[in-house]
JSON list of C-alpha atoms in Angstrom, two decimals:
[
{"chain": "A", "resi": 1, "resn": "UNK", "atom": "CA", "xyz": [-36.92, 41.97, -5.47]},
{"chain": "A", "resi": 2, "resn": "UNK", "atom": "CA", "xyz": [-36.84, 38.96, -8.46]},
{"chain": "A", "resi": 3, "resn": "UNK", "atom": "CA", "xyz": [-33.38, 39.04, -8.30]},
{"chain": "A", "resi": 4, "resn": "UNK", "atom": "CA", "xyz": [-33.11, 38.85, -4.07]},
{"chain": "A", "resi": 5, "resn": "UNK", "atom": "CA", "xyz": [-35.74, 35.71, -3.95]},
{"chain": "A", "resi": 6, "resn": "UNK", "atom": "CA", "xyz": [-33.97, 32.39, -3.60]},
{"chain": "A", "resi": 7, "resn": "UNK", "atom": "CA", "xyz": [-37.66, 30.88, -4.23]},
{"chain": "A", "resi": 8, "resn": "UNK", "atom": "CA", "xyz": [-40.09, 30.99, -7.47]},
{"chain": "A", "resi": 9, "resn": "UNK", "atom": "CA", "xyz": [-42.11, 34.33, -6.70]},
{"chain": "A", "resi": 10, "resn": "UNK", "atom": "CA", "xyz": [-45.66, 33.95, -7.12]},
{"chain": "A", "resi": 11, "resn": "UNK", "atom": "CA", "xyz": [-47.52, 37.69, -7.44]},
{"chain": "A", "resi": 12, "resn": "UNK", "atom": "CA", "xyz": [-51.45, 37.50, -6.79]},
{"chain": "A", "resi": 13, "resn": "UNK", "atom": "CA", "xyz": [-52.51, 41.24, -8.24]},
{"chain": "A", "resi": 14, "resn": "UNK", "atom": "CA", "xyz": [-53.36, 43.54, -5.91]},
{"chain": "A", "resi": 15, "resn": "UNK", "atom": "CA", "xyz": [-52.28, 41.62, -3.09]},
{"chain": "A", "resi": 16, "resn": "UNK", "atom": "CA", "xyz": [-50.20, 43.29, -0.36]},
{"chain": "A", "resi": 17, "resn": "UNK", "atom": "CA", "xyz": [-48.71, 39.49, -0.27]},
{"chain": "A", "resi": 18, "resn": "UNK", "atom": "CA", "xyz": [-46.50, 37.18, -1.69]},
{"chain": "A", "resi": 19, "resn": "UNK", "atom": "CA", "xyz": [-47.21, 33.53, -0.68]},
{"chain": "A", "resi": 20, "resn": "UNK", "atom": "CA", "xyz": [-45.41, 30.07, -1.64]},
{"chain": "A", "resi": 21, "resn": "UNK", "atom": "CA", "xyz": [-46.25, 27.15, 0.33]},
{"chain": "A", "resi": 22, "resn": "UNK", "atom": "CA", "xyz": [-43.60, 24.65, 0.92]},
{"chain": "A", "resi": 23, "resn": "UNK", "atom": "CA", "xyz": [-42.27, 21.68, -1.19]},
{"chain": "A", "resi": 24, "resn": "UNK", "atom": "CA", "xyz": [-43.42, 19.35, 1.07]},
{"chain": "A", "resi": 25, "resn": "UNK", "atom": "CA", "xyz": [-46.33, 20.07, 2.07]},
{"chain": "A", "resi": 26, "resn": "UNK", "atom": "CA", "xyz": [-49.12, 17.69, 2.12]},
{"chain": "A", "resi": 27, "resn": "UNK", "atom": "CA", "xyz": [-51.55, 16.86, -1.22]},
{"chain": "A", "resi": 28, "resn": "UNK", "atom": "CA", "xyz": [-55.25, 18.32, -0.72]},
{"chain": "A", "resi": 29, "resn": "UNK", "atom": "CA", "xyz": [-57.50, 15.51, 0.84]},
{"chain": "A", "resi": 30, "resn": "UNK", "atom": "CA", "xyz": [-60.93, 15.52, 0.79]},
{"chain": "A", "resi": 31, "resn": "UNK", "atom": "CA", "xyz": [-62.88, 17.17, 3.33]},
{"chain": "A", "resi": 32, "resn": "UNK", "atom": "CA", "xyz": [-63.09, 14.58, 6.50]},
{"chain": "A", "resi": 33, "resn": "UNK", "atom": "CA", "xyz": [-67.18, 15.66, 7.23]},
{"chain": "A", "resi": 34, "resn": "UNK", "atom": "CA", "xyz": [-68.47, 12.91, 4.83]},
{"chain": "A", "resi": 35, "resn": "UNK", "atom": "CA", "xyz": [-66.40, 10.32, 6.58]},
{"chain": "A", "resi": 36, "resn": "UNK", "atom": "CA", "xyz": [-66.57, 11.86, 10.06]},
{"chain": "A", "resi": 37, "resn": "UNK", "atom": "CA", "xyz": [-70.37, 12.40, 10.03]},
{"chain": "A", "resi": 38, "resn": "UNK", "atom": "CA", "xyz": [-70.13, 16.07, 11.28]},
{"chain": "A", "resi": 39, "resn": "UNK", "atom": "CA", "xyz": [-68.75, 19.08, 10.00]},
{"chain": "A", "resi": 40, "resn": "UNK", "atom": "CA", "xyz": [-64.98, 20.23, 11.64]},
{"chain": "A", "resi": 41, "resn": "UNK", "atom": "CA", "xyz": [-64.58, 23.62, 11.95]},
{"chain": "A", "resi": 42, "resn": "UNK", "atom": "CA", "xyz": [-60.70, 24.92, 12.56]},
{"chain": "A", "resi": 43, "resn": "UNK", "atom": "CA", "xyz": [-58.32, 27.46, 13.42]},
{"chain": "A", "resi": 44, "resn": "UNK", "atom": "CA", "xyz": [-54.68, 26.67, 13.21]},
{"chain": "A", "resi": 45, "resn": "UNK", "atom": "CA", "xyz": [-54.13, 30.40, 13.79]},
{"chain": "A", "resi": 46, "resn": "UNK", "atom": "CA", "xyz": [-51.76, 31.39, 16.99]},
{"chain": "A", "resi": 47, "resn": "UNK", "atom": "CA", "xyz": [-53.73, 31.04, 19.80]},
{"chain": "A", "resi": 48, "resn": "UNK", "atom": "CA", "xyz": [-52.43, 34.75, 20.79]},
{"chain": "A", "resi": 49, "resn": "UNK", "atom": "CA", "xyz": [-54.64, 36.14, 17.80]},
{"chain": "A", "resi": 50, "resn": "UNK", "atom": "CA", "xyz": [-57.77, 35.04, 19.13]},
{"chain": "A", "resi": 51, "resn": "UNK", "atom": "CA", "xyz": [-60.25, 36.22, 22.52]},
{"chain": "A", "resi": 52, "resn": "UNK", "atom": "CA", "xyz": [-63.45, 36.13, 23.58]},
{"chain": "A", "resi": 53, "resn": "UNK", "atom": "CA", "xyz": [-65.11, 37.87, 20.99]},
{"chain": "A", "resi": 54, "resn": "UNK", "atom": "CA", "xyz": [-63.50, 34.84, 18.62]},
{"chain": "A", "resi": 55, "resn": "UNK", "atom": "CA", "xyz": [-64.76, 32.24, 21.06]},
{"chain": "A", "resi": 56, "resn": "UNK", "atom": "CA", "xyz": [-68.19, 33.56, 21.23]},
{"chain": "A", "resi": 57, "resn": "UNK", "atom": "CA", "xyz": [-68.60, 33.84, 17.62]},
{"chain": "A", "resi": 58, "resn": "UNK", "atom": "CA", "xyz": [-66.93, 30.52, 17.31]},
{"chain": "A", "resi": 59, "resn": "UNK", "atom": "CA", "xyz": [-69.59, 28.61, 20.00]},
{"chain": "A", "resi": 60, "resn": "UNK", "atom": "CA", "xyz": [-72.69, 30.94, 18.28]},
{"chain": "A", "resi": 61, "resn": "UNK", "atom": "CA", "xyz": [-71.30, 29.10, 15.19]},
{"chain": "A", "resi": 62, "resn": "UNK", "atom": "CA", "xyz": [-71.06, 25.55, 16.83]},
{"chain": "A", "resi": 63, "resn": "UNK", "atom": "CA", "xyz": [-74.07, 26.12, 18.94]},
{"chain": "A", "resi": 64, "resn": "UNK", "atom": "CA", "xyz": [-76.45, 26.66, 15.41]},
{"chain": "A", "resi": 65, "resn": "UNK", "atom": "CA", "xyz": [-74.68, 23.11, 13.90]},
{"chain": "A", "resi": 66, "resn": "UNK", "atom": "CA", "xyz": [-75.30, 20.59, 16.31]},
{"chain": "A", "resi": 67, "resn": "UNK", "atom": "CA", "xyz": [-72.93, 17.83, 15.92]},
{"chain": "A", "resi": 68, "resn": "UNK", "atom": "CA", "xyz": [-70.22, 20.09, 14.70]},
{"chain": "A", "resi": 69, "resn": "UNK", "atom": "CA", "xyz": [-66.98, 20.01, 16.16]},
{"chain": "A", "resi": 70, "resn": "UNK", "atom": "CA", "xyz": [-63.91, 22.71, 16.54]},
{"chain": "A", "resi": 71, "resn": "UNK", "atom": "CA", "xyz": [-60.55, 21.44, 16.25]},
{"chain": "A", "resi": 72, "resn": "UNK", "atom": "CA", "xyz": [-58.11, 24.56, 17.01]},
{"chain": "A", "resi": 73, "resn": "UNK", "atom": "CA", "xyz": [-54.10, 25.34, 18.18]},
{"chain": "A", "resi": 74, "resn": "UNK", "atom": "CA", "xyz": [-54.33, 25.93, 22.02]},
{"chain": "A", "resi": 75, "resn": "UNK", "atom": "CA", "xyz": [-50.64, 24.40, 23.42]},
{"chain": "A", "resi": 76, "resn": "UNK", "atom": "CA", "xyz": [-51.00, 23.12, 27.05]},
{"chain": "A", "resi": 77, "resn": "UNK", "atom": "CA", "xyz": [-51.11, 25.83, 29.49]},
{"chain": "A", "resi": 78, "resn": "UNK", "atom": "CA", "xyz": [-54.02, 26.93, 31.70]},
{"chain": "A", "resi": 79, "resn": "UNK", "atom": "CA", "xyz": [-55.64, 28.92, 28.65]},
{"chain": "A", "resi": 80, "resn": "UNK", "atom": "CA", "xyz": [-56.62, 25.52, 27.33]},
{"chain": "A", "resi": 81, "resn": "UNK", "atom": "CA", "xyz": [-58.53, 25.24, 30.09]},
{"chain": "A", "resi": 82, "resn": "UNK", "atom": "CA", "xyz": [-59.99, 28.76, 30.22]},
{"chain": "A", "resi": 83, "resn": "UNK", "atom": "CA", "xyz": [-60.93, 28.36, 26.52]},
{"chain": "A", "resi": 84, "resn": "UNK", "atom": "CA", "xyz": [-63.04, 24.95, 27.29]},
{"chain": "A", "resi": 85, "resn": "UNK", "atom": "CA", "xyz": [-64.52, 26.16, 30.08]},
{"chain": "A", "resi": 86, "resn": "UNK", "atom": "CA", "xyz": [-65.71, 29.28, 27.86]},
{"chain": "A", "resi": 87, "resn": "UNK", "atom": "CA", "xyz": [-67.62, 27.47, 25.48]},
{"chain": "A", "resi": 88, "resn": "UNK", "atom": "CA", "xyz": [-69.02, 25.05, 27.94]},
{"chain": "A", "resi": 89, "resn": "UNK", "atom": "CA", "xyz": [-70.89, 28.24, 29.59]},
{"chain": "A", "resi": 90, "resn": "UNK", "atom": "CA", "xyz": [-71.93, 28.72, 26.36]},
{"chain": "A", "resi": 91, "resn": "UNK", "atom": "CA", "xyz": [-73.60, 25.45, 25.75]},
{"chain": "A", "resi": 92, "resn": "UNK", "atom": "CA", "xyz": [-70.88, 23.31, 23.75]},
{"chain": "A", "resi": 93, "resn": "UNK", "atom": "CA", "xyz": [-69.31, 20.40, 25.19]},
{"chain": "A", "resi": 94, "resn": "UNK", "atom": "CA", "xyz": [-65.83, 19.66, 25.65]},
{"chain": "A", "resi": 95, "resn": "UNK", "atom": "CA", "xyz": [-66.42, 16.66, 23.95]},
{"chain": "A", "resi": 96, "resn": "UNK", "atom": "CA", "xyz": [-67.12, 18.91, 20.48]},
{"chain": "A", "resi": 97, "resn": "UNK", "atom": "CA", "xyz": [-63.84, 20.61, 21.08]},
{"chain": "A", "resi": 98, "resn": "UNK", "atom": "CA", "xyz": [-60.21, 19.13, 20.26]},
{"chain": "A", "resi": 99, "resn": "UNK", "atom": "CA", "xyz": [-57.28, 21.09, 21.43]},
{"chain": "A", "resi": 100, "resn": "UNK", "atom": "CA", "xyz": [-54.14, 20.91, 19.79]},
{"chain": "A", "resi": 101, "resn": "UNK", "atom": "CA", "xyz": [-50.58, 21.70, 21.07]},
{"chain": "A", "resi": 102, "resn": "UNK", "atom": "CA", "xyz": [-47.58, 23.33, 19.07]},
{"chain": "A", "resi": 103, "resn": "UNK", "atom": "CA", "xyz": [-47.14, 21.44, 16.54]},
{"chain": "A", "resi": 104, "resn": "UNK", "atom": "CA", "xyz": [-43.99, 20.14, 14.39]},
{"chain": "A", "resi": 105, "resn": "UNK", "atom": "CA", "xyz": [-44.30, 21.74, 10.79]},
{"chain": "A", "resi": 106, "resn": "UNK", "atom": "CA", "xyz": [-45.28, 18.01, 9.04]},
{"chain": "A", "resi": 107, "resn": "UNK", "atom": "CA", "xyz": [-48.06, 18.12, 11.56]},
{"chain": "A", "resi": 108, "resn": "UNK", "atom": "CA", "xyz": [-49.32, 21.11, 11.05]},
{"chain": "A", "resi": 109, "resn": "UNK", "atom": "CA", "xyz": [-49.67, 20.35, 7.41]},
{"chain": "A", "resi": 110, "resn": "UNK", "atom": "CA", "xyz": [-50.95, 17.26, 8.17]},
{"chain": "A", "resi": 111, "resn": "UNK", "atom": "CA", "xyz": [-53.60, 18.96, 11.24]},
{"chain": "A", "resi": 112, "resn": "UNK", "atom": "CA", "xyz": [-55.52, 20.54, 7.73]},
{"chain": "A", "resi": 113, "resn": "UNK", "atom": "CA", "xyz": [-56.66, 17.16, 6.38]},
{"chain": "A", "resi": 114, "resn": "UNK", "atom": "CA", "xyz": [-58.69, 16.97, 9.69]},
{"chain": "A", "resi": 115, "resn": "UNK", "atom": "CA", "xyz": [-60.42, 20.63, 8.90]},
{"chain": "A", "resi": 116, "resn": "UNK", "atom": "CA", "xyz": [-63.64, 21.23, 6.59]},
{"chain": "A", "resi": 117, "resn": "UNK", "atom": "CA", "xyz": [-63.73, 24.73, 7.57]},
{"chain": "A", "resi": 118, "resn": "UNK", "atom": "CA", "xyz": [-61.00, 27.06, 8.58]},
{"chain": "A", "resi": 119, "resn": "UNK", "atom": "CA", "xyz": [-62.05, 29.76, 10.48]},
{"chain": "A", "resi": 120, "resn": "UNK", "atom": "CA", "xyz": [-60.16, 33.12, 11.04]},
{"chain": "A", "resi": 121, "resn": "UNK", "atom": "CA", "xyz": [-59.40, 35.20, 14.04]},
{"chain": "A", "resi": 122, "resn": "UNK", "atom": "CA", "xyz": [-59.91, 39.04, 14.31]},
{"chain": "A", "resi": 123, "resn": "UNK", "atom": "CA", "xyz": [-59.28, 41.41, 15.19]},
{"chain": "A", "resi": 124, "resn": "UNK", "atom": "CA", "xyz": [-55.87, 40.13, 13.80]},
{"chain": "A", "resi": 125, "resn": "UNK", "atom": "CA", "xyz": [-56.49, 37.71, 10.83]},
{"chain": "A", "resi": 126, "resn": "UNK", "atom": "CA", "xyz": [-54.60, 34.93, 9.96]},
{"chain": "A", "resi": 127, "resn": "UNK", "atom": "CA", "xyz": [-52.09, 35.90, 6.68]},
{"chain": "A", "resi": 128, "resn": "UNK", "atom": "CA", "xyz": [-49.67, 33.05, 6.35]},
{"chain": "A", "resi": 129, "resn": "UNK", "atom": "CA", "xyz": [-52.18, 30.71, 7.86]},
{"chain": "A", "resi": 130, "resn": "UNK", "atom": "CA", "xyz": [-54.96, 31.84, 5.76]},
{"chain": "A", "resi": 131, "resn": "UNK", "atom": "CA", "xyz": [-52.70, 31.06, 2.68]},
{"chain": "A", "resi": 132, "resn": "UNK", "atom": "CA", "xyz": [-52.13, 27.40, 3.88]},
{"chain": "A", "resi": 133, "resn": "UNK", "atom": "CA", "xyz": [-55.49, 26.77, 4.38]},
{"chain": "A", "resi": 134, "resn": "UNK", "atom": "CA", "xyz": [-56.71, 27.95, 1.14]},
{"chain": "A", "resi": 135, "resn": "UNK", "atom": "CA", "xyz": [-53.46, 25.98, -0.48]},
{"chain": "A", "resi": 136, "resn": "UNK", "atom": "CA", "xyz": [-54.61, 22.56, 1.10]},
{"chain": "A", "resi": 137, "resn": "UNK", "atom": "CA", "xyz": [-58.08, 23.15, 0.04]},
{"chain": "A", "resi": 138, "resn": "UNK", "atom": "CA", "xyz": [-59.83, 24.42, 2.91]},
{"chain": "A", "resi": 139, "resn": "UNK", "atom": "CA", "xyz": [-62.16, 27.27, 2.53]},
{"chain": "A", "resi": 140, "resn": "UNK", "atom": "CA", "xyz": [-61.53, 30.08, 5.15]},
{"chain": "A", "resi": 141, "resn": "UNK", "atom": "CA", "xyz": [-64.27, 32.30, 7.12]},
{"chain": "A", "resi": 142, "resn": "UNK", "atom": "CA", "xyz": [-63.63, 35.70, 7.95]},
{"chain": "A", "resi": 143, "resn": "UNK", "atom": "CA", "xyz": [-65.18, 38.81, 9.70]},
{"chain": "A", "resi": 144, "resn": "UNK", "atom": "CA", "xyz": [-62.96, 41.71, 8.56]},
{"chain": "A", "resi": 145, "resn": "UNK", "atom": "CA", "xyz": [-63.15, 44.53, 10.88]},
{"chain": "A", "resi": 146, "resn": "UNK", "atom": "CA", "xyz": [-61.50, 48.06, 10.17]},
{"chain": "A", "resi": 147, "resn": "UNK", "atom": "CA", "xyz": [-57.73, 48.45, 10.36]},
{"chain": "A", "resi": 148, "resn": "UNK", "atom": "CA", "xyz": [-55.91, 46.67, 7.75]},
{"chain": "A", "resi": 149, "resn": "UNK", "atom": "CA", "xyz": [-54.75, 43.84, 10.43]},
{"chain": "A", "resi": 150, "resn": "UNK", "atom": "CA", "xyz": [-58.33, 42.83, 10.68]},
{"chain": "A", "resi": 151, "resn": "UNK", "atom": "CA", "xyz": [-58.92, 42.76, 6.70]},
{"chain": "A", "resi": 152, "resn": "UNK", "atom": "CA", "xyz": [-55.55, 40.80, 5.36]},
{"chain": "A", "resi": 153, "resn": "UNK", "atom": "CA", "xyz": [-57.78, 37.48, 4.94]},
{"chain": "A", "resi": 154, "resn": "UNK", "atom": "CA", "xyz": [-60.84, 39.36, 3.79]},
{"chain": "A", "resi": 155, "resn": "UNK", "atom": "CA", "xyz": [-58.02, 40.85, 0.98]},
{"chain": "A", "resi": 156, "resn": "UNK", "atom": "CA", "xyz": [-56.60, 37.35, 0.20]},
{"chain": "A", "resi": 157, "resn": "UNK", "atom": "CA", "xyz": [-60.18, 36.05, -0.30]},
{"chain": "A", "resi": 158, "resn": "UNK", "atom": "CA", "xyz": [-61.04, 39.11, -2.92]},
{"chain": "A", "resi": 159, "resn": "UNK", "atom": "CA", "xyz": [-57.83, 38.57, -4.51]},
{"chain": "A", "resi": 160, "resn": "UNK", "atom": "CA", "xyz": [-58.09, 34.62, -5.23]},
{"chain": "A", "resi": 161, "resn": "UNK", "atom": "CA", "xyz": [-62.11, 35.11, -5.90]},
{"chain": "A", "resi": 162, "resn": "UNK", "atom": "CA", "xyz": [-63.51, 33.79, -2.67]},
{"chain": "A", "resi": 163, "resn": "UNK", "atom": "CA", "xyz": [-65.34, 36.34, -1.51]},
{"chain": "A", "resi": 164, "resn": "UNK", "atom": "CA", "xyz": [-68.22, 34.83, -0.23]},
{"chain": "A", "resi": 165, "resn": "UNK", "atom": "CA", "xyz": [-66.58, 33.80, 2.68]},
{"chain": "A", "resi": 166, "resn": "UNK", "atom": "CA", "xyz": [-66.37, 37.29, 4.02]},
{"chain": "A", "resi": 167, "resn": "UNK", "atom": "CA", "xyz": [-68.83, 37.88, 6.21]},
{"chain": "A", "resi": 168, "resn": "UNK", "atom": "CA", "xyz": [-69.95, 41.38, 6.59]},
{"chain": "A", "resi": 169, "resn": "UNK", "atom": "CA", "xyz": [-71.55, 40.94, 10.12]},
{"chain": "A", "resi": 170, "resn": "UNK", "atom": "CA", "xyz": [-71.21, 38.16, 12.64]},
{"chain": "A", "resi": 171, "resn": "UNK", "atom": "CA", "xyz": [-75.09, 37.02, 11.84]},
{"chain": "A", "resi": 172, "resn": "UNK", "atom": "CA", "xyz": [-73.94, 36.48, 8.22]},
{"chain": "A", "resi": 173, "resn": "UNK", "atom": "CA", "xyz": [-70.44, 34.76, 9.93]},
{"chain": "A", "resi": 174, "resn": "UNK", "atom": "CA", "xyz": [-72.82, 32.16, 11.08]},
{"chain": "A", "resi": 175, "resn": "UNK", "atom": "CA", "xyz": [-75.20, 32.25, 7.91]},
{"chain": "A", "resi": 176, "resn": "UNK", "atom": "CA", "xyz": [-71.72, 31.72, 5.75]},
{"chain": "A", "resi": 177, "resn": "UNK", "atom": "CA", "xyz": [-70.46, 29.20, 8.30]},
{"chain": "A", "resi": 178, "resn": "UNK", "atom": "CA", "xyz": [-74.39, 26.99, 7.67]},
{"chain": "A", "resi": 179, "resn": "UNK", "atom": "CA", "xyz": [-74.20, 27.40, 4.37]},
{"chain": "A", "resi": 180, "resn": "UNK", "atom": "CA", "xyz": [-70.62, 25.93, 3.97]},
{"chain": "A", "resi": 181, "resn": "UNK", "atom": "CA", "xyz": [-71.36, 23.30, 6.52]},
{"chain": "A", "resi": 182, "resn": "UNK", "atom": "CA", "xyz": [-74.53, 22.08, 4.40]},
{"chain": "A", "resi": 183, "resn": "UNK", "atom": "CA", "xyz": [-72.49, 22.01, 0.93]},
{"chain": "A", "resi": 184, "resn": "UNK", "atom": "CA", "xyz": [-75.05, 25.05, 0.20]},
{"chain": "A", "resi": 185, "resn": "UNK", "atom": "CA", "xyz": [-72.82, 26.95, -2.77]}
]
């Protein structure tokens, strides 16, 4: 397959995955929470990958750091609204959540500087997504579950040492999600 790739191949071992970001792409910024005053969580993830299992992890999340915000891709359809209506029944305003639409690739790169915490869908994890988060810097929450769609991030975080950030419950999700929020190691 060396001989097929038109790019530099980079092989993580034992990784079902090989990742390389793009030449453009953004330099790693520091995380925004010491300027913003509040911790951002985010999910760039396609909006089809996540339901309300997701959300209600998500708001349990938001709900336990109060002045923590979710920025996350939600393009402008009635979902948008469904989704803010959601966590507002579960006690987090609409003025903690920030909704963004498709976005143009420069954008998207540029959407991570705004994250201090990336957090994954399930039961279909982010892959690519996962990768760019980790490559600008970002650390990236999971909750694997048990088909291999719901443990590619929990695999990527093994494979580049980062597995603390798999959670093996969703009370340790939240416990991980504290801890990262609070610059506890």
């Amino acid at each position: 397959a060396e001989a097929q790739a038109t790019e530099k191949l980079v092989r993580l071992p034992g990784c079902f995955l090989c990742y390389s970001p793009p030449e453009n792409a953004p330099a790693v910024a520091p995380p925004p929470q010491a300027a913003n005053g509040f911790v951002t969580f985010g999910s760039l993830n396609n909006p089809c990958k996540s339901n309300e299992q997701v959300y209600a992890l998500w708001a349990q999340l938001l709900s336990s750091l109060e002045n923590s915000r979710l920025l996350m891709l939600q393009p402008v359809t009635e979902t948008r609204e469904q989704v803010a209506r959601y966590f507002e029944a579960r006690g987090i305003s609409r003025a903690r959540l920030e909704f963004l639409p498709w976005l143009k690739l420069a954008d998207f790169w540029g959407a991570h500087h705004r994250i201090d915490i990336a957090l994954d869908t399930f039961p279909y994890n982010g892959i690519t997504t996962t990768c760019d988060a980790l490559w600008m810097g970002i650390p990236v929450l999971t909750l694997p579950g048990k088909w291999p769609a719901s443990r590619a991030a929990a695999g990527i975080l093994h494979v580049c040492g980062l597995q603390q950030f798999v959670a093996a419950s969703p009370d340790d999700f939240v416990r991980i999600g504290n801890e990262l929020a609070r610059g506890v190691p």
